Coordinates of C-alpha atoms in Angstrom, one line a residue:
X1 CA 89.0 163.0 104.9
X2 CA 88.9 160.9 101.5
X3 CA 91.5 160.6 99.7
X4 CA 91.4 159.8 95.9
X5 CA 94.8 159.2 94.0
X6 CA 95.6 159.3 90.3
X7 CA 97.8 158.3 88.1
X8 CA 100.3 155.5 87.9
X9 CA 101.0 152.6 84.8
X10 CA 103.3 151.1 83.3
X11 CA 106.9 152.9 82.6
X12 CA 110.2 151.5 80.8
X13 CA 113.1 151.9 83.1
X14 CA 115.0 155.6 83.6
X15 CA 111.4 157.2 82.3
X16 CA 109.1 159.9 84.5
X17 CA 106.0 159.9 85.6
X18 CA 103.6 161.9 88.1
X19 CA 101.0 160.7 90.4
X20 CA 98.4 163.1 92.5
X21 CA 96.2 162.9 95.1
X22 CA 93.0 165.1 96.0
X23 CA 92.1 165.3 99.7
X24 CA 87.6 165.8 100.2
X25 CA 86.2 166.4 103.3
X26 CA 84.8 169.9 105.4
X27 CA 86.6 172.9 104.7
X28 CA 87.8 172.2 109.2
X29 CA 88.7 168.4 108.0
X30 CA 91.5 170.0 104.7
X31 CA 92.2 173.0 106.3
X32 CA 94.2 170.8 109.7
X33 CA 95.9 168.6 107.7
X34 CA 99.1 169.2 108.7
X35 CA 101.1 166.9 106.8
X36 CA 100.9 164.5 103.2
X37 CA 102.6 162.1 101.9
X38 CA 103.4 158.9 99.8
X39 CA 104.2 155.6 100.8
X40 CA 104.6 153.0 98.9
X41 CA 104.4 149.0 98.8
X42 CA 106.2 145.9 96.7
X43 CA 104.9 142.8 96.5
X44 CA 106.2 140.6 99.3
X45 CA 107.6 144.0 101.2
X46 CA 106.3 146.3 104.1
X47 CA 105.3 149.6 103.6
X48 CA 107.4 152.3 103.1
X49 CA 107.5 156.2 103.1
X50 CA 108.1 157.5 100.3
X51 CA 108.2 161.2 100.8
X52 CA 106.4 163.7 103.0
X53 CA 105.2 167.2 103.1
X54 CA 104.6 169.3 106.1
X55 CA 102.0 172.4 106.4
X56 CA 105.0 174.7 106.5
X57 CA 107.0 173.3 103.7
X58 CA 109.6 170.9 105.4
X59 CA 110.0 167.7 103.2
X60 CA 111.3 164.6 103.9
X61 CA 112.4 161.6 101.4
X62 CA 113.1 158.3 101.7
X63 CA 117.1 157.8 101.0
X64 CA 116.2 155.6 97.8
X65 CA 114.6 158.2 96.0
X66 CA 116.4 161.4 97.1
X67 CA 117.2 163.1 94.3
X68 CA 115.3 161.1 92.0
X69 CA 111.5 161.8 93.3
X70 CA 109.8 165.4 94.7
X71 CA 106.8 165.9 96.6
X72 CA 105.0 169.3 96.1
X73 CA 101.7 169.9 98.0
X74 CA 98.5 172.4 96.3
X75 CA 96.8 174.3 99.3
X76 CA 94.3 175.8 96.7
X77 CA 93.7 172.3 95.1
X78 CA 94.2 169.8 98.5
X79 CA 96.7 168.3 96.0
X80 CA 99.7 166.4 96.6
X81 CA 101.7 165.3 93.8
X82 CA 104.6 162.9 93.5
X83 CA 107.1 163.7 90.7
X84 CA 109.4 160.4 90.0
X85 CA 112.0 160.7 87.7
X86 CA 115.2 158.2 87.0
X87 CA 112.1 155.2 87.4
X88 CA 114.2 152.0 88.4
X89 CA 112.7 148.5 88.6
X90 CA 112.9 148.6 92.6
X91 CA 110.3 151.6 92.3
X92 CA 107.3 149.2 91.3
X93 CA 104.5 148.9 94.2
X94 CA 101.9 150.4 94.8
X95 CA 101.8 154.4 95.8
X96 CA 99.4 155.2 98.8
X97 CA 98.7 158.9 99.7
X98 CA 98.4 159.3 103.5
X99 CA 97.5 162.2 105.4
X100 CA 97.5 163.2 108.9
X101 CA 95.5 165.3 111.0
X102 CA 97.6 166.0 114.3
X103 CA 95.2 167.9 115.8
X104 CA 92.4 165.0 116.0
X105 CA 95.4 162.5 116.0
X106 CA 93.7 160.6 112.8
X107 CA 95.6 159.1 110.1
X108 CA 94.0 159.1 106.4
X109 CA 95.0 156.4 103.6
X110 CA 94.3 156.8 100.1
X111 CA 93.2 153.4 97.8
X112 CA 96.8 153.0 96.4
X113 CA 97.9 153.2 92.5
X114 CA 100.0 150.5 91.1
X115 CA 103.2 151.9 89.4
X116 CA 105.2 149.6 87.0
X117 CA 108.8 149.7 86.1
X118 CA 109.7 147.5 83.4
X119 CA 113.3 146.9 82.8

């Protein structure tokens, strides 16, 4: 599975933005993901989940963004997309898209996009 995000830049403070990722691979390899997500990274910081989508709709959010960011997956497209609304400074790192493949226990990582909050 590949994994190709999109998206990200440079916001001012309490703005929106949207970042998206396309899952590739054999119709077997999309077909048993069985979860998506985003985590992120700030300089100097580990990485963090974000927010996660499971195959039967279940989300989970980290408590920082709760409220703030939703995670929506496309079956048709392979798409997940990250809504982020109410930016904050402390939301600058860079977003990677992970997905996960139970089945074969394999764990997919997208090339991360850099999202900027200025102040």
């Amino acid at each position: 599975v590949q994994l190709q995000a999109s998206g990200g830049g440079t916001v001012q403070a309490g703005q929106s933005m949207r970042i998206s990722c396309v899952a590739s691979g054999t119709y077997e390899e999309t077909a048993t993901i069985n979860a998506m997500a985003w985590y992120r990274q700030a300089p100097g910081k580990q990485r963090e989940l974000v927010a996660r989508v499971y195959s039967d709709g279940d989300t989970n959010y980290a408590d920082s963004v709760k409220g703030r960011f939703t995670i929506s997956r496309d079956y048709a497209k392979n798409m997940v997309s990250l809504e982020m609304n109410g930016l904050k400074p402390e939301d600058t790192a860079v977003y990677y898209c992970h997905a996960e493949r139970s089945i074969v226990r394999r764990n997919y990582w997208g090339q991360g996009t850099l999202v900027t909050v200025s102040s």
